[in-house]
Amino acid sequence: MEYIWLVTGFLLLIKGADFFVEGSSSLAKLLRVPSIIIGLTIVAFGTSAPELAVSLSASLAGNNDMAIGNVIGSNVFNLLVVIGACSLAAPVVVDKKVLYGDYLFGIFTAVTMVALFLWDLTLSRLDGCVLLGIFGYFLFQMIKNTLASRAVGGTREADDLKAGNPFKNLLFIGGGLAAIVWGGDLVVDNASVIAASFGLSQTLIGLTVVALGTSLPELVTSVVASKKGENALALGNVIGSNLFNILLVLAASAAISPMKVGVLSVFDGMFLILSSCLVWYLARTRMAITRKEGIFMLGLYAVYTGYIIMR
């Protein structure tokens, strides 16, 4: 029965992402803001909902390894697999402002997370509040950028014509998000049961099965967006989701219940930083992630997965 629910979850993810991207891109035109901002905020928050639910539940249950592993594993997956898969559909063109702005801020966030890990191998309530404070700054900047984009946006008539019915857009976003969250929940729950039946540990399940399952919304949404020519929405979704995962998901989990951090989690965090720097360099060379680079990123993730399974 778990296999049937697993397939159902995948179908909900795919169809939900299709509606979600359609509604989100239309909303960007209606609000007269760039798709990258919608991707960094609304889409990122929506696709990070499974990570938030899983990590909070794991934290409350005292399963710190699952909570931390889910966040780090999801961010590595988003970075290497989601962007890599998008590049197979179409080259992921990177805006210079995004590369030197939001992306570098994402690297700074990952470095801050690992620094807090190394301080005393604990993520305390104070640490969680520090991360939440950075999250507040991020939201402030997004609101500021949104207002600035509206001020210098194109003609309202042209944008409204492309945007269509606002109520239909909200219905697409709401219905698509519900399907994504429900589908992600079905995939995670049933994949975890299947994985546990093969004797996998909770830590390994958190880094692999659960991280992959909770990142499926980002993967499906970004690939669909890329195929629809919404590269900015796809890239913004990945960057925004990784920021949300650390600054909201992990921070809220720590604020609720302080976490002991294992040495392996520190190594995984460092791998996230190195991967982020590598992808930044690849994007900077041609201001785009090409298909060959995407294949390399997917191969790197396969090696990383093999490592965490064997260790």
C-alpha positions as MATLAB code, in Angstrom:
seq = 'MEYIWLVTGFLLLIKGADFFVEGSSSLAKLLRVPSIIIGLTIVAFGTSAPELAVSLSASLAGNNDMAIGNVIGSNVFNLLVVIGACSLAAPVVVDKKVLYGDYLFGIFTAVTMVALFLWDLTLSRLDGCVLLGIFGYFLFQMIKNTLASRAVGGTREADDLKAGNPFKNLLFIGGGLAAIVWGGDLVVDNASVIAASFGLSQTLIGLTVVALGTSLPELVTSVVASKKGENALALGNVIGSNLFNILLVLAASAAISPMKVGVLSVFDGMFLILSSCLVWYLARTRMAITRKEGIFMLGLYAVYTGYIIMR';
ca = [
       0.000    0.000    0.000;
       2.904    2.349    0.741;
       4.018    2.116   -2.893;
       0.570    3.216   -4.131;
       0.560    6.256   -1.817;
       4.138    7.014   -2.907;
       3.101    7.173   -6.572;
       0.031    9.255   -5.630;
       2.317   11.705   -3.834;
       4.525   12.075   -6.902;
       1.500   12.769   -9.116;
       0.216   15.429   -6.713;
       3.658   17.055   -6.672;
       3.913   17.233  -10.445;
       0.407   18.580  -11.100;
       0.497   20.883   -8.083;
       3.790   22.381   -9.222;
       2.351   23.044  -12.673;
      -0.538   25.074  -11.228;
       1.691   26.733   -8.633;
       4.213   28.000  -11.207;
       1.454   29.195  -13.524;
      -0.233   31.165  -10.756;
       3.031   32.508   -9.314;
       4.422   33.792  -12.608;
       1.084   35.468  -13.381;
       1.062   37.017   -9.897;
       4.521   38.480  -10.559;
       3.146   40.226  -13.667;
       0.079   41.413  -11.764;
       2.177   42.896   -8.936;
       4.693   44.256  -11.457;
       7.688   42.651   -9.716;
      10.433   40.432  -11.213;
       9.853   36.667  -11.131;
      13.055   36.264   -9.101;
      11.435   38.092   -6.156;
       8.327   35.899   -6.314;
      10.629   32.866   -6.448;
      12.654   34.092   -3.460;
       9.555   34.667   -1.327;
       6.139   33.154   -2.126;
       7.351   30.143   -4.116;
      10.307   29.494   -1.793;
       8.135   29.622    1.315;
       5.528   27.351   -0.256;
       7.989   24.699   -1.380;
       9.797   24.849    1.999;
       6.603   23.983    3.880;
       7.410   20.219    3.969;
      10.861   20.907    5.472;
       9.276   23.162    8.101;
       6.715   20.534    9.084;
       9.224   17.660    9.189;
      11.963   19.515   11.083;
       9.601   21.006   13.667;
       8.044   17.586   14.279;
      11.492   15.992   14.574;
      12.685   18.732   16.945;
       9.655   18.386   19.218;
      10.208   14.628   19.273;
      13.849   15.167   20.283;
      15.178   13.688   17.046;
      17.821   16.359   16.407;
      19.711   14.301   13.822;
      16.584   14.086   11.673;
      15.858   17.836   11.964;
      19.407   18.996   11.155;
      19.971   16.309    8.531;
      16.729   17.245    6.799;
      17.739   20.909    6.446;
      21.329   20.305    5.313;
      20.372   17.403    3.068;
      17.553   19.409    1.475;
      19.841   22.381    0.816;
      22.511   20.207   -0.807;
      19.817   18.513   -2.901;
      18.336   21.890   -3.947;
      21.734   23.222   -4.902;
      23.154   20.288   -6.859;
      20.132   18.321   -8.058;
      17.426   20.953   -8.558;
      19.676   23.458  -10.361;
      21.443   20.592  -12.162;
      18.132   19.114  -13.350;
      16.883   22.543  -14.458;
      20.021   22.981  -16.583;
      19.153   19.779  -18.448;
      15.806   21.283  -19.457;
      17.340   24.664  -20.401;
      20.512   26.571  -19.451;
      19.936   28.338  -16.136;
      20.740   31.973  -16.905;
      21.939   33.863  -13.830;
      21.405   37.578  -13.255;
      24.535   39.385  -12.052;
      22.672   41.114   -9.214;
      21.306   37.783   -7.988;
      24.700   36.086   -8.233;
      26.495   38.806   -6.267;
      23.551   39.558   -3.995;
      21.058   36.880   -2.931;
      23.338   33.951   -3.792;
      26.277   35.314   -1.763;
      23.857   36.015    1.076;
      22.917   32.334    0.921;
      26.583   31.351    1.288;
      26.914   33.754    4.235;
      23.883   32.091    5.850;
      25.402   28.610    5.455;
      28.728   29.834    6.914;
      26.877   31.375    9.873;
      25.055   28.081   10.493;
      28.291   26.064   10.526;
      30.010   28.687   12.741;
      27.197   28.292   15.272;
      27.641   24.512   15.051;
      31.376   24.772   15.737;
      31.015   27.185   18.659;
      29.884   24.501   21.109;
      28.380   21.700   18.970;
      24.966   22.960   20.048;
      22.277   25.005   18.355;
      20.751   26.856   21.304;
      17.604   28.948   21.567;
      19.806   32.054   21.322;
      21.376   30.705   18.123;
      17.898   30.123   16.740;
      16.928   33.710   17.576;
      20.084   34.997   15.827;
      19.124   33.109   12.668;
      15.530   34.353   12.923;
      16.890   37.917   13.189;
      18.823   37.419    9.938;
      15.621   36.040    8.415;
      13.810   39.246    9.415;
      16.514   41.278    7.653;
      16.096   39.103    4.526;
      12.327   39.700    4.464;
      12.872   43.450    4.950;
      15.189   43.521    1.937;
      12.691   41.561   -0.170;
       9.895   44.010    0.678;
      12.226   46.920   -0.109;
      13.208   45.373   -3.468;
       9.567   44.652   -4.302;
       8.548   48.274   -3.717;
      11.532   49.469   -5.762;
      10.615   47.114   -8.639;
       7.024   48.343   -8.647;
       8.235   51.945   -8.782;
      10.307   51.335  -11.929;
       8.067   48.641  -13.454;
       6.557   48.643  -16.890;
       3.099   49.861  -17.873;
       0.325   48.532  -15.666;
      -1.991   47.855  -18.593;
       0.468   45.509  -20.315;
       1.250   43.637  -17.099;
      -2.409   43.270  -16.131;
      -3.208   41.919  -19.582;
      -0.517   39.217  -19.252;
      -1.441   38.439  -15.638;
      -5.036   37.452  -16.299;
      -7.648   37.064  -13.558;
      -6.114   37.687  -10.090;
      -8.618   35.380   -8.379;
      -7.720   32.595  -10.788;
      -4.017   33.165  -10.038;
      -4.631   32.926   -6.274;
      -6.708   29.774   -6.806;
      -3.875   28.220   -8.843;
      -1.321   29.176   -6.161;
      -3.457   27.935   -3.256;
      -4.562   24.715   -4.944;
      -1.096   24.023   -6.316;
       0.535   24.623   -2.935;
      -1.964   22.331   -1.189;
      -1.232   19.568   -3.703;
       2.539   20.108   -3.330;
       2.458   19.955    0.478;
       0.094   16.967    0.536;
       2.077   15.179   -2.147;
       5.364   15.874   -0.364;
       3.903   14.576    2.895;
       2.743   11.357    1.230;
       6.135   10.834   -0.400;
       8.098   11.464    2.806;
       5.907    9.313    5.062;
       5.714    6.338    2.754;
       9.312    6.540    1.540;
      10.457    6.585    5.174;
       8.392    3.479    5.940;
       9.807    1.710    2.891;
      13.376    2.769    3.750;
      12.985    1.691    7.393;
      11.771   -1.717    6.221;
      15.188   -2.129    4.574;
      16.927   -1.387    7.901;
      18.156    2.187    7.253;
      18.882    4.391   10.310;
      16.895    7.548   11.133;
      19.975    9.734   10.573;
      20.546    8.276    7.114;
      16.837    8.532    6.302;
      16.917   12.215    7.320;
      19.877   13.008    5.048;
      18.616   11.032    2.071;
      15.011    9.866    1.859;
      13.389   12.629    3.941;
      15.671   15.350    2.529;
      14.929   14.191   -0.999;
      11.222   13.873   -0.280;
      10.864   17.326    1.282;
      12.888   18.817   -1.602;
      10.670   17.285   -4.276;
       8.449   20.412   -4.319;
      11.525   22.536   -5.119;
      12.671   20.044   -7.761;
       9.350   19.692   -9.547;
       8.442   23.389   -9.249;
      11.829   24.576  -10.541;
      11.982   22.092  -13.441;
       8.429   22.990  -14.496;
       9.292   26.699  -14.220;
      12.441   26.161  -16.285;
      10.498   24.349  -19.009;
       7.999   27.215  -19.090;
      10.849   29.689  -19.626;
      10.671   31.020  -16.044;
      14.377   30.542  -15.268;
      14.381   33.400  -12.769;
      11.510   31.798  -10.865;
      13.345   28.456  -10.797;
      16.622   29.948   -9.525;
      14.844   32.188   -7.023;
      12.985   29.156   -5.690;
      16.251   27.319   -4.953;
      18.045   30.299   -3.366;
      14.984   31.316   -1.367;
      14.230   27.767   -0.213;
      17.784   27.287    1.068;
      17.555   30.571    2.971;
      14.151   29.634    4.413;
      15.433   26.199    5.446;
      18.274   27.628    7.544;
      16.846   30.955    8.718;
      13.291   29.778    9.426;
      13.049   25.969    9.527;
      16.270   25.244   11.447;
      16.046   28.467   13.476;
      12.465   27.822   14.594;
      13.328   24.215   15.463;
      16.255   25.390   17.633;
      14.180   28.128   19.262;
      11.600   25.532   20.274;
      14.034   22.831   21.355;
      17.853   23.315   21.601;
      19.804   20.801   19.498;
      22.993   18.862   20.015;
      25.014   18.909   16.794;
      26.973   15.837   15.767;
      30.422   16.069   14.166;
      29.070   14.517   10.971;
      26.496   17.327   10.723;
      29.388   19.826   10.831;
      31.075   18.011    7.927;
      27.787   17.993    5.994;
      27.444   21.730    6.622;
      30.956   22.304    5.296;
      30.123   20.276    2.194;
      27.103   22.554    1.694;
      29.385   25.617    1.831;
      31.914   24.102   -0.598;
      29.119   23.062   -2.992;
      27.619   26.562   -2.817;
      30.980   28.126   -3.682;
      31.507   25.666   -6.524;
      28.096   26.360   -8.086;
      28.706   30.107   -7.668;
      31.982   29.759   -9.589;
      30.354   27.695  -12.354;
      27.553   30.251  -12.700;
      30.021   33.137  -12.760;
      32.090   31.762  -15.662;
      29.320   32.160  -18.270;
      26.622   33.778  -16.112;
      24.689   30.547  -16.624;
      24.665   26.890  -15.579;
      25.079   24.828  -18.757;
      23.952   21.248  -19.381;
      27.497   19.852  -18.936;
      27.861   21.705  -15.651;
      24.481   20.402  -14.570;
      25.541   16.827  -15.281;
      28.710   17.405  -13.233;
      26.611   18.725  -10.327;
      24.321   15.689  -10.465;
      27.392   13.431  -10.468;
      28.803   15.254   -7.446;
      25.541   14.700   -5.569;
      25.656   10.993   -6.444;
      29.184   10.793   -4.960;
      28.049   12.647   -1.824;
      25.083   10.303   -1.421;
      27.369    7.293   -1.759;
      29.625    8.765    0.938;
      26.871    9.322    3.508;
      25.503    5.828    2.893;
      28.906    4.199    3.342;
      30.126    6.194    6.390;
];
